[in-house]
Amino acid sequence: MATSQPPLRFQSHQSLTTRLVLATLLGRAIRIDQIRPDSPTNPGLAPHEISFLRLLEAVTNGSHIEISYTGTVLLYKPGLITGSASGSGANVSGVLTHELPANNTRGISYFLLPLCLLAPFSKAKFNVMFTGPGVITSSTDKGGDMSVDSVRTAILPLYARFGIERDIELRVLKRSNPGTRGFGGAGEVQLLFGHQVRLPKTLHLMNPGRIKKIRGVAYSTGVSGSNNARMIEATRGVLNQFAADIYIFSDVGSATLVAAPEKSNPSAKKKVGLGFGLSLVAESSTGCLYSADASSPPEGGQPPEDVGRMCAFQLLESVERGGCVSLEAASTVITLMAMGSEDVGRIQVGREVVANPHIVQLARDLNDFGTAGWGIRDADGEKGEGQLIVSVVGRGVGNVGRKLG
């Protein structure tokens, strides 16, 4: 629960979800000012940020949210993380249904990644169903979000390294791509996270190993399934020379029909979420994961061969950065390390990962919330050439709501 301490002050909409998650885990009230104050058409919080605040309110008990009239100032006082069963939108079976608005431009991973960070520290399990016209399951260029497949295959397995591995499932019930102007495509995703822990284990991950296999998912929604075959062939043309064990699954689905009434036809419907894309994950001999995503742009015009090659090159870049954690997963891993038991955890990462603006901002935010600073030194040996060892001291936050025994 939030204490009587004055709220921490931040500015701008950057790293909004990260700050809200840290505030909830550490029980500190925050105030965020200057949220898009200079935007002439849409100042203040964006639709996806409002939707995330509603989701946060649904999975916690006692949270207090105040938004200024213009939406440019947000005051958040966290409550206890209770899970989905007690949420305002939960049904009898304990499934919390969260509907995303039609003007949402962010991929579903924007909501899933913060939710997964909160779930291990919850009083009860999470069972959240994402529905509505704004659900985008593919990767997005506009927000830089990864696809739901990469979350399932490259992010969720990392929780096992912290002793969090039971009853975790991510179901893709309906696929969708961004529609016109990048707006949502009416997908459907369900997250089940039933493993709550007292404290995450201390992590020591120092050996990246060698890439032994590559897995992937090629998906087409409302378009010809031949796009998948063309993407897979182009991807293999790049990756076959680097790895022998490559398997890319093909998933073809129909587009969702949504109401689009017209004067002449009030009951008219239209297809949304059309497009195709590819998610790739490379796994090393020590279990380290590297991911890449590419999808067709909302305006179209890009052949599947280009999408396949682009995704393959992005995967090679992710592997080239080195380290034991990819750039996409670094913030999740480091946040869990900072919340873990009061011991020093160590992880080897590439220099480009540490130098990324999002990771630098995460370090600053963790420091503002009172966690210990990171120790950074050069990695030893040939395998660690050009890489860094990041040492993180756990805060020992723990799960105050979990019943012992």
CSV table of C-alpha atoms in Angstrom, one decimal:
chain,number,residue,atom,x,y,z
A,1,MET,CA,0.0,0.0,0.0
A,2,ALA,CA,1.1,3.6,-0.6
A,3,THR,CA,2.6,5.4,2.4
A,4,SER,CA,2.4,9.0,3.4
A,5,GLN,CA,5.5,9.9,1.5
A,6,PRO,CA,5.1,12.7,-1.0
A,7,PRO,CA,4.6,11.4,-4.6
A,8,LEU,CA,7.7,11.0,-6.8
A,9,ARG,CA,7.6,13.5,-9.7
A,10,PHE,CA,8.3,12.7,-13.3
A,11,GLN,CA,7.7,14.4,-16.6
A,12,SER,CA,6.6,13.3,-20.1
A,13,HIS,CA,4.7,10.2,-21.4
A,14,GLN,CA,8.0,8.3,-22.0
A,15,SER,CA,8.3,5.1,-19.9
A,16,LEU,CA,4.8,5.6,-18.5
A,17,THR,CA,4.0,1.9,-18.1
A,18,THR,CA,7.4,1.2,-16.5
A,19,ARG,CA,6.9,4.0,-13.9
A,20,LEU,CA,3.4,2.8,-13.1
A,21,VAL,CA,4.6,-0.8,-12.6
A,22,LEU,CA,7.5,0.3,-10.4
A,23,ALA,CA,5.1,2.5,-8.3
A,24,THR,CA,2.7,-0.4,-7.9
A,25,LEU,CA,5.5,-2.9,-6.9
A,26,LEU,CA,7.3,-0.5,-4.5
A,27,GLY,CA,4.2,1.2,-3.1
A,28,ARG,CA,5.1,4.7,-4.0
A,29,ALA,CA,2.7,7.3,-5.3
A,30,ILE,CA,3.9,9.2,-8.4
A,31,ARG,CA,2.9,12.3,-10.2
A,32,ILE,CA,3.6,12.7,-13.9
A,33,ASP,CA,3.5,16.2,-15.5
A,34,GLN,CA,4.0,17.6,-19.0
A,35,ILE,CA,2.2,14.7,-20.8
A,36,ARG,CA,2.2,15.8,-24.4
A,37,PRO,CA,1.6,19.5,-23.5
A,38,ASP,CA,2.6,20.8,-26.9
A,39,SER,CA,0.4,18.6,-29.0
A,40,PRO,CA,-2.1,20.9,-30.8
A,41,THR,CA,-4.6,18.1,-31.5
A,42,ASN,CA,-4.2,15.4,-28.9
A,43,PRO,CA,-2.6,16.8,-25.7
A,44,GLY,CA,-2.4,14.6,-22.6
A,45,LEU,CA,-2.8,10.9,-22.2
A,46,ALA,CA,-3.3,8.8,-25.4
A,47,PRO,CA,-6.1,6.2,-25.6
A,48,HIS,CA,-3.8,3.2,-25.0
A,49,GLU,CA,-2.4,4.9,-21.9
A,50,ILE,CA,-5.9,5.5,-20.5
A,51,SER,CA,-6.8,1.9,-21.3
A,52,PHE,CA,-3.7,0.7,-19.4
A,53,LEU,CA,-4.6,2.8,-16.4
A,54,ARG,CA,-8.1,1.1,-16.4
A,55,LEU,CA,-6.4,-2.3,-16.6
A,56,LEU,CA,-4.1,-1.4,-13.7
A,57,GLU,CA,-7.1,-0.3,-11.6
A,58,ALA,CA,-8.9,-3.6,-12.4
A,59,VAL,CA,-6.0,-5.9,-11.1
A,60,THR,CA,-5.3,-3.8,-8.0
A,61,ASN,CA,-7.4,-3.0,-4.9
A,62,GLY,CA,-7.3,0.5,-3.5
A,63,SER,CA,-5.5,2.3,-6.3
A,64,HIS,CA,-6.3,6.0,-6.7
A,65,ILE,CA,-5.9,7.7,-10.1
A,66,GLU,CA,-6.4,11.4,-10.7
A,67,ILE,CA,-6.1,12.9,-14.2
A,68,SER,CA,-6.2,16.6,-14.9
A,69,TYR,CA,-8.9,18.2,-17.1
A,70,THR,CA,-6.5,18.5,-20.0
A,71,GLY,CA,-5.0,15.0,-19.4
A,72,THR,CA,-1.4,16.4,-19.1
A,73,VAL,CA,-1.1,15.6,-15.4
A,74,LEU,CA,-1.5,12.2,-13.8
A,75,LEU,CA,-1.4,11.3,-10.1
A,76,TYR,CA,-1.3,7.6,-9.2
A,77,LYS,CA,-1.4,6.2,-5.7
A,78,PRO,CA,-1.0,2.4,-5.9
A,79,GLY,CA,-3.0,-0.2,-4.1
A,80,LEU,CA,-2.5,-4.0,-3.4
A,81,ILE,CA,-2.1,-6.3,-6.5
A,82,THR,CA,-5.0,-8.6,-6.1
A,83,GLY,CA,-5.3,-10.4,-9.5
A,84,SER,CA,-8.1,-10.7,-12.0
A,85,ALA,CA,-10.8,-12.3,-9.9
A,86,SER,CA,-11.6,-9.2,-7.9
A,87,GLY,CA,-11.4,-6.8,-11.0
A,88,SER,CA,-14.5,-4.7,-11.9
A,89,GLY,CA,-14.8,-6.5,-15.3
A,90,ALA,CA,-14.3,-10.1,-14.0
A,91,ASN,CA,-17.0,-12.7,-14.5
A,92,VAL,CA,-18.1,-15.6,-12.3
A,93,SER,CA,-15.2,-17.8,-13.5
A,94,GLY,CA,-12.7,-15.1,-12.5
A,95,VAL,CA,-11.7,-14.1,-16.1
A,96,LEU,CA,-11.2,-10.3,-16.3
A,97,THR,CA,-12.3,-9.0,-19.7
A,98,HIS,CA,-10.5,-5.9,-20.8
A,99,GLU,CA,-11.7,-4.2,-24.0
A,100,LEU,CA,-9.3,-2.0,-26.0
A,101,PRO,CA,-10.7,1.0,-27.9
A,102,ALA,CA,-10.9,1.2,-31.7
A,103,ASN,CA,-8.4,4.1,-31.7
A,104,ASN,CA,-5.6,2.1,-30.0
A,105,THR,CA,-2.4,2.1,-32.0
A,106,ARG,CA,-0.2,0.0,-29.7
A,107,GLY,CA,0.4,-3.8,-30.0
A,108,ILE,CA,-1.0,-6.1,-27.3
A,109,SER,CA,2.6,-6.5,-25.9
A,110,TYR,CA,2.3,-2.9,-24.6
A,111,PHE,CA,-0.2,-4.3,-22.1
A,112,LEU,CA,1.1,-7.8,-21.6
A,113,LEU,CA,4.7,-7.0,-20.6
A,114,PRO,CA,3.8,-4.8,-17.6
A,115,LEU,CA,1.0,-7.1,-16.6
A,116,CYS,CA,3.4,-10.1,-16.5
A,117,LEU,CA,5.7,-8.1,-14.2
A,118,LEU,CA,2.9,-7.5,-11.7
A,119,ALA,CA,1.5,-11.0,-11.8
A,120,PRO,CA,4.1,-12.9,-9.7
A,121,PHE,CA,3.6,-10.4,-6.9
A,122,SER,CA,-0.2,-10.7,-6.9
A,123,LYS,CA,-2.4,-12.0,-4.2
A,124,ALA,CA,-4.2,-14.3,-6.6
A,125,LYS,CA,-3.7,-15.5,-10.2
A,126,PHE,CA,-4.2,-13.4,-13.3
A,127,ASN,CA,-6.6,-14.5,-16.0
A,128,VAL,CA,-7.2,-11.6,-18.4
A,129,MET,CA,-9.0,-11.7,-21.7
A,130,PHE,CA,-8.1,-8.8,-24.1
A,131,THR,CA,-10.9,-8.2,-26.6
A,132,GLY,CA,-12.4,-5.2,-28.5
A,133,PRO,CA,-11.7,-3.5,-31.8
A,134,GLY,CA,-8.3,-2.2,-30.7
A,135,VAL,CA,-6.4,-5.5,-30.1
A,136,ILE,CA,-3.4,-5.8,-32.3
A,137,THR,CA,-1.6,-9.1,-32.0
A,138,SER,CA,1.2,-8.5,-34.6
A,139,SER,CA,4.2,-6.3,-34.1
A,140,THR,CA,3.8,-2.6,-34.8
A,141,ASP,CA,6.1,-0.1,-36.5
A,142,LYS,CA,4.4,2.9,-35.0
A,143,GLY,CA,5.0,2.0,-31.4
A,144,GLY,CA,7.8,-0.5,-31.8
A,145,ASP,CA,5.9,-3.3,-30.0
A,146,MET,CA,6.7,-6.9,-30.4
A,147,SER,CA,4.2,-9.5,-31.5
A,148,VAL,CA,2.2,-11.7,-29.1
A,149,ASP,CA,4.2,-14.7,-30.4
A,150,SER,CA,7.5,-13.1,-29.3
A,151,VAL,CA,6.1,-12.4,-25.9
A,152,ARG,CA,5.0,-16.1,-25.6
A,153,THR,CA,8.2,-17.6,-26.9
A,154,ALA,CA,11.0,-15.1,-26.0
A,155,ILE,CA,9.8,-13.3,-22.8
A,156,LEU,CA,7.6,-15.7,-20.7
A,157,PRO,CA,10.2,-18.5,-20.7
A,158,LEU,CA,12.7,-16.1,-18.9
A,159,TYR,CA,10.5,-16.1,-15.8
A,160,ALA,CA,11.5,-19.7,-15.2
A,161,ARG,CA,15.0,-18.4,-14.4
A,162,PHE,CA,13.5,-16.5,-11.4
A,163,GLY,CA,11.6,-19.6,-10.2
A,164,ILE,CA,8.4,-18.5,-11.8
A,165,GLU,CA,7.3,-21.3,-14.2
A,166,ARG,CA,4.0,-22.9,-13.3
A,167,ASP,CA,0.6,-22.1,-14.8
A,168,ILE,CA,1.7,-19.5,-17.3
A,169,GLU,CA,0.0,-19.5,-20.6
A,170,LEU,CA,-0.6,-17.0,-23.4
A,171,ARG,CA,-3.4,-17.9,-25.8
A,172,VAL,CA,-3.9,-16.3,-29.2
A,173,LEU,CA,-7.6,-16.7,-30.0
A,174,LYS,CA,-7.8,-14.3,-32.9
A,175,ARG,CA,-5.0,-12.7,-34.8
A,176,SER,CA,-5.0,-9.2,-36.1
A,177,ASN,CA,-2.7,-6.6,-37.8
A,178,PRO,CA,-2.9,-2.8,-37.5
A,179,GLY,CA,-5.6,-1.4,-39.8
A,180,THR,CA,-5.8,2.0,-41.5
A,181,ARG,CA,-3.6,4.6,-39.9
A,182,GLY,CA,-2.3,2.0,-37.5
A,183,PHE,CA,-5.5,1.5,-35.5
A,184,GLY,CA,-6.4,-1.8,-34.0
A,185,GLY,CA,-7.7,-5.0,-35.8
A,186,ALA,CA,-10.1,-6.7,-33.3
A,187,GLY,CA,-7.9,-9.6,-32.2
A,188,GLU,CA,-8.4,-11.7,-29.0
A,189,VAL,CA,-5.7,-12.8,-26.5
A,190,GLN,CA,-5.9,-14.4,-23.1
A,191,LEU,CA,-3.2,-14.3,-20.5
A,192,LEU,CA,-3.1,-16.9,-17.6
A,193,PHE,CA,-0.5,-16.3,-15.0
A,194,GLY,CA,-1.0,-18.4,-11.9
A,195,HIS,CA,2.4,-18.7,-10.3
A,196,GLN,CA,2.8,-16.2,-7.5
A,197,VAL,CA,6.1,-16.2,-5.5
A,198,ARG,CA,7.3,-14.7,-2.3
A,199,LEU,CA,10.6,-13.5,-3.8
A,200,PRO,CA,12.1,-14.0,-7.3
A,201,LYS,CA,15.3,-16.0,-7.2
A,202,THR,CA,18.7,-14.3,-7.6
A,203,LEU,CA,19.8,-14.5,-11.2
A,204,HIS,CA,23.4,-15.2,-12.4
A,205,LEU,CA,23.5,-15.4,-16.2
A,206,MET,CA,27.0,-15.1,-17.5
A,207,ASN,CA,27.4,-17.6,-20.4
A,208,PRO,CA,25.5,-16.7,-23.6
A,209,GLY,CA,26.5,-20.0,-25.4
A,210,ARG,CA,26.1,-20.6,-29.1
A,211,ILE,CA,22.9,-20.5,-31.1
A,212,LYS,CA,21.6,-24.1,-31.6
A,213,LYS,CA,18.1,-23.6,-33.0
A,214,ILE,CA,15.7,-21.0,-34.5
A,215,ARG,CA,12.0,-21.2,-34.2
A,216,GLY,CA,9.3,-18.9,-35.6
A,217,VAL,CA,5.7,-18.2,-36.4
A,218,ALA,CA,4.6,-16.9,-39.8
A,219,TYR,CA,1.0,-15.5,-39.7
A,220,SER,CA,-1.5,-14.3,-42.3
A,221,THR,CA,-4.8,-12.8,-41.3
A,222,GLY,CA,-7.5,-12.3,-43.9
A,223,VAL,CA,-5.0,-12.6,-46.8
A,224,SER,CA,-3.7,-15.5,-48.8
A,225,GLY,CA,-1.8,-18.2,-46.9
A,226,SER,CA,0.8,-18.2,-49.7
A,227,ASN,CA,2.3,-15.1,-48.0
A,228,ASN,CA,3.5,-17.4,-45.2
A,229,ALA,CA,5.3,-19.7,-47.6
A,230,ARG,CA,7.0,-16.8,-49.3
A,231,MET,CA,8.1,-15.2,-46.0
A,232,ILE,CA,9.4,-18.6,-44.7
A,233,GLU,CA,11.4,-19.2,-47.9
A,234,ALA,CA,13.0,-15.7,-47.9
A,235,THR,CA,13.8,-16.1,-44.2
A,236,ARG,CA,15.4,-19.5,-44.7
A,237,GLY,CA,17.4,-18.1,-47.6
A,238,VAL,CA,19.2,-15.8,-45.0
A,239,LEU,CA,19.3,-18.1,-42.0
A,240,ASN,CA,20.1,-21.5,-43.4
A,241,GLN,CA,23.8,-20.6,-43.7
A,242,PHE,CA,24.0,-19.9,-39.9
A,243,ALA,CA,21.9,-22.7,-38.3
A,244,ALA,CA,20.7,-26.1,-39.3
A,245,ASP,CA,17.8,-26.5,-36.9
A,246,ILE,CA,15.2,-24.1,-38.2
A,247,TYR,CA,11.5,-24.6,-37.9
A,248,ILE,CA,8.9,-21.9,-38.7
A,249,PHE,CA,5.2,-22.6,-38.0
A,250,SER,CA,2.6,-21.3,-40.5
A,251,ASP,CA,-0.7,-19.9,-39.1
A,252,VAL,CA,-3.4,-18.7,-41.5
A,253,GLY,CA,-6.6,-17.2,-40.1
A,254,SER,CA,-9.6,-15.3,-41.2
A,255,ALA,CA,-10.1,-11.6,-40.6
A,256,THR,CA,-12.7,-10.4,-38.0
A,257,LEU,CA,-15.9,-8.8,-39.2
A,258,VAL,CA,-17.0,-5.7,-37.4
A,259,ALA,CA,-20.0,-3.5,-37.8
A,260,ALA,CA,-19.6,-0.6,-40.3
A,261,PRO,CA,-23.1,0.9,-40.7
A,262,GLU,CA,-23.8,3.0,-43.8
A,263,LYS,CA,-26.8,5.1,-44.8
A,264,SER,CA,-27.8,2.7,-47.5
A,265,ASN,CA,-27.0,-0.4,-45.4
A,266,PRO,CA,-27.2,0.0,-41.6
A,267,SER,CA,-26.2,-3.6,-41.0
A,268,ALA,CA,-23.0,-3.5,-43.2
A,269,LYS,CA,-19.8,-5.1,-41.9
A,270,LYS,CA,-16.2,-4.8,-42.8
A,271,LYS,CA,-13.1,-6.9,-42.4
A,272,VAL,CA,-10.4,-5.5,-40.1
A,273,GLY,CA,-6.9,-6.7,-39.0
A,274,LEU,CA,-5.7,-7.8,-42.5
A,275,GLY,CA,-2.0,-8.4,-43.0
A,276,PHE,CA,0.8,-10.8,-42.4
A,277,GLY,CA,4.0,-11.0,-40.4
A,278,LEU,CA,6.8,-13.1,-38.9
A,279,SER,CA,8.1,-13.7,-35.4
A,280,LEU,CA,11.6,-15.4,-34.9
A,281,VAL,CA,13.3,-16.6,-31.8
A,282,ALA,CA,16.9,-18.0,-31.6
A,283,GLU,CA,17.8,-20.1,-28.7
A,284,SER,CA,21.4,-20.7,-27.5
A,285,SER,CA,23.0,-23.8,-26.0
A,286,THR,CA,22.6,-22.2,-22.5
A,287,GLY,CA,18.9,-21.3,-23.0
A,288,CYS,CA,19.4,-17.6,-23.9
A,289,LEU,CA,16.8,-16.2,-26.2
A,290,TYR,CA,17.0,-13.6,-29.0
A,291,SER,CA,13.9,-12.4,-30.8
A,292,ALA,CA,12.9,-10.4,-33.9
A,293,ASP,CA,9.6,-9.3,-35.4
A,294,ALA,CA,8.4,-7.9,-38.8
A,295,SER,CA,5.0,-7.3,-40.2
A,296,SER,CA,3.3,-5.8,-43.2
A,297,PRO,CA,2.7,-2.0,-43.0
A,298,PRO,CA,-0.9,-0.9,-42.5
A,299,GLU,CA,-0.9,0.9,-45.9
A,300,GLY,CA,0.3,-2.3,-47.6
A,301,GLY,CA,2.6,-2.4,-50.6
A,302,GLN,CA,5.4,-4.5,-49.1
A,303,PRO,CA,5.9,-8.0,-50.5
A,304,PRO,CA,6.2,-10.9,-48.0
A,305,GLU,CA,9.8,-11.7,-49.2
A,306,ASP,CA,10.9,-8.3,-47.9
A,307,VAL,CA,9.2,-8.9,-44.5
A,308,GLY,CA,10.9,-12.3,-44.2
A,309,ARG,CA,14.3,-11.0,-45.0
A,310,MET,CA,13.9,-8.0,-42.7
A,311,CYS,CA,12.9,-10.2,-39.8
A,312,ALA,CA,15.9,-12.5,-40.5
A,313,PHE,CA,18.3,-9.6,-40.5
A,314,GLN,CA,16.8,-8.2,-37.3
A,315,LEU,CA,17.4,-11.6,-35.6
A,316,LEU,CA,21.0,-11.6,-36.7
A,317,GLU,CA,21.4,-8.1,-35.3
A,318,SER,CA,19.9,-9.2,-32.0
A,319,VAL,CA,22.4,-12.1,-31.8
A,320,GLU,CA,25.3,-9.8,-32.8
A,321,ARG,CA,24.5,-7.5,-29.9
A,322,GLY,CA,25.6,-10.4,-27.7
A,323,GLY,CA,25.0,-11.0,-24.1
A,324,CYS,CA,22.6,-13.4,-22.4
A,325,VAL,CA,19.5,-11.2,-22.8
A,326,SER,CA,18.1,-9.5,-25.9
A,327,LEU,CA,17.3,-5.8,-26.0
A,328,GLU,CA,13.5,-6.6,-26.0
A,329,ALA,CA,13.8,-8.6,-22.8
A,330,ALA,CA,16.4,-6.6,-20.9
A,331,SER,CA,13.9,-4.3,-19.1
A,332,THR,CA,11.8,-7.3,-17.9
A,333,VAL,CA,14.8,-9.2,-16.6
A,334,ILE,CA,16.5,-6.2,-14.9
A,335,THR,CA,13.2,-5.2,-13.2
A,336,LEU,CA,12.7,-8.7,-11.8
A,337,MET,CA,16.4,-8.7,-10.6
A,338,ALA,CA,15.8,-5.4,-8.8
A,339,MET,CA,12.6,-6.7,-7.1
A,340,GLY,CA,14.3,-10.0,-6.0
A,341,SER,CA,15.9,-11.1,-2.8
A,342,GLU,CA,18.5,-8.8,-1.2
A,343,ASP,CA,21.5,-10.3,-3.0
A,344,VAL,CA,23.6,-9.3,-6.0
A,345,GLY,CA,22.4,-10.7,-9.3
A,346,ARG,CA,24.7,-10.6,-12.3
A,347,ILE,CA,23.9,-10.7,-16.0
A,348,GLN,CA,26.0,-10.4,-19.2
A,349,VAL,CA,24.7,-8.0,-21.8
A,350,GLY,CA,25.9,-6.3,-25.0
A,351,ARG,CA,27.1,-2.7,-24.9
A,352,GLU,CA,24.3,-1.6,-27.3
A,353,VAL,CA,21.7,-3.0,-24.9
A,354,VAL,CA,23.0,-1.0,-21.9
A,355,ALA,CA,23.4,2.1,-24.0
A,356,ASN,CA,19.8,1.9,-25.3
A,357,PRO,CA,17.8,5.0,-24.2
A,358,HIS,CA,15.0,2.8,-22.7
A,359,ILE,CA,17.5,0.8,-20.5
A,360,VAL,CA,19.2,4.1,-19.4
A,361,GLN,CA,15.8,5.5,-18.5
A,362,LEU,CA,15.0,2.3,-16.5
A,363,ALA,CA,18.2,2.7,-14.5
A,364,ARG,CA,17.3,6.3,-13.7
A,365,ASP,CA,13.7,5.4,-12.8
A,366,LEU,CA,14.9,2.6,-10.5
A,367,ASN,CA,17.3,5.0,-8.8
A,368,ASP,CA,14.5,7.5,-8.3
A,369,PHE,CA,12.4,4.8,-6.6
A,370,GLY,CA,15.3,4.2,-4.2
A,371,THR,CA,16.8,1.0,-5.5
A,372,ALA,CA,20.5,0.4,-5.5
A,373,GLY,CA,22.6,1.6,-8.4
A,374,TRP,CA,23.9,-0.9,-11.0
A,375,GLY,CA,27.5,-2.1,-11.1
A,376,ILE,CA,28.9,-2.3,-14.6
A,377,ARG,CA,32.2,-3.8,-15.7
A,378,ASP,CA,33.7,-5.4,-18.7
A,379,ALA,CA,33.1,-9.1,-19.2
A,380,ASP,CA,36.1,-11.4,-18.9
A,381,GLY,CA,37.3,-14.0,-21.4
A,382,GLU,CA,36.9,-14.5,-25.1
A,383,LYS,CA,33.2,-15.1,-24.9
A,384,GLY,CA,32.7,-11.8,-23.1
A,385,GLU,CA,34.8,-9.6,-25.4
A,386,GLY,CA,33.1,-6.3,-26.0
A,387,GLN,CA,30.3,-7.1,-23.5
A,388,LEU,CA,29.4,-5.9,-20.0
A,389,ILE,CA,28.5,-7.5,-16.7
A,390,VAL,CA,25.6,-5.7,-15.0
A,391,SER,CA,25.3,-6.3,-11.3
A,392,VAL,CA,21.9,-5.5,-9.7
A,393,VAL,CA,21.2,-5.6,-6.0
A,394,GLY,CA,17.7,-6.9,-5.2
A,395,ARG,CA,15.3,-4.7,-3.2
A,396,GLY,CA,13.7,-7.6,-1.5
A,397,VAL,CA,10.2,-6.3,-2.3
A,398,GLY,CA,8.5,-9.7,-2.1
A,399,ASN,CA,4.8,-10.5,-2.4
A,400,VAL,CA,2.9,-9.0,0.6
A,401,GLY,CA,-0.4,-10.4,-0.5
A,402,ARG,CA,0.6,-14.1,-1.0
A,403,LYS,CA,-0.5,-16.6,1.6
A,404,LEU,CA,2.3,-18.6,3.1
A,405,GLY,CA,2.2,-22.4,3.3
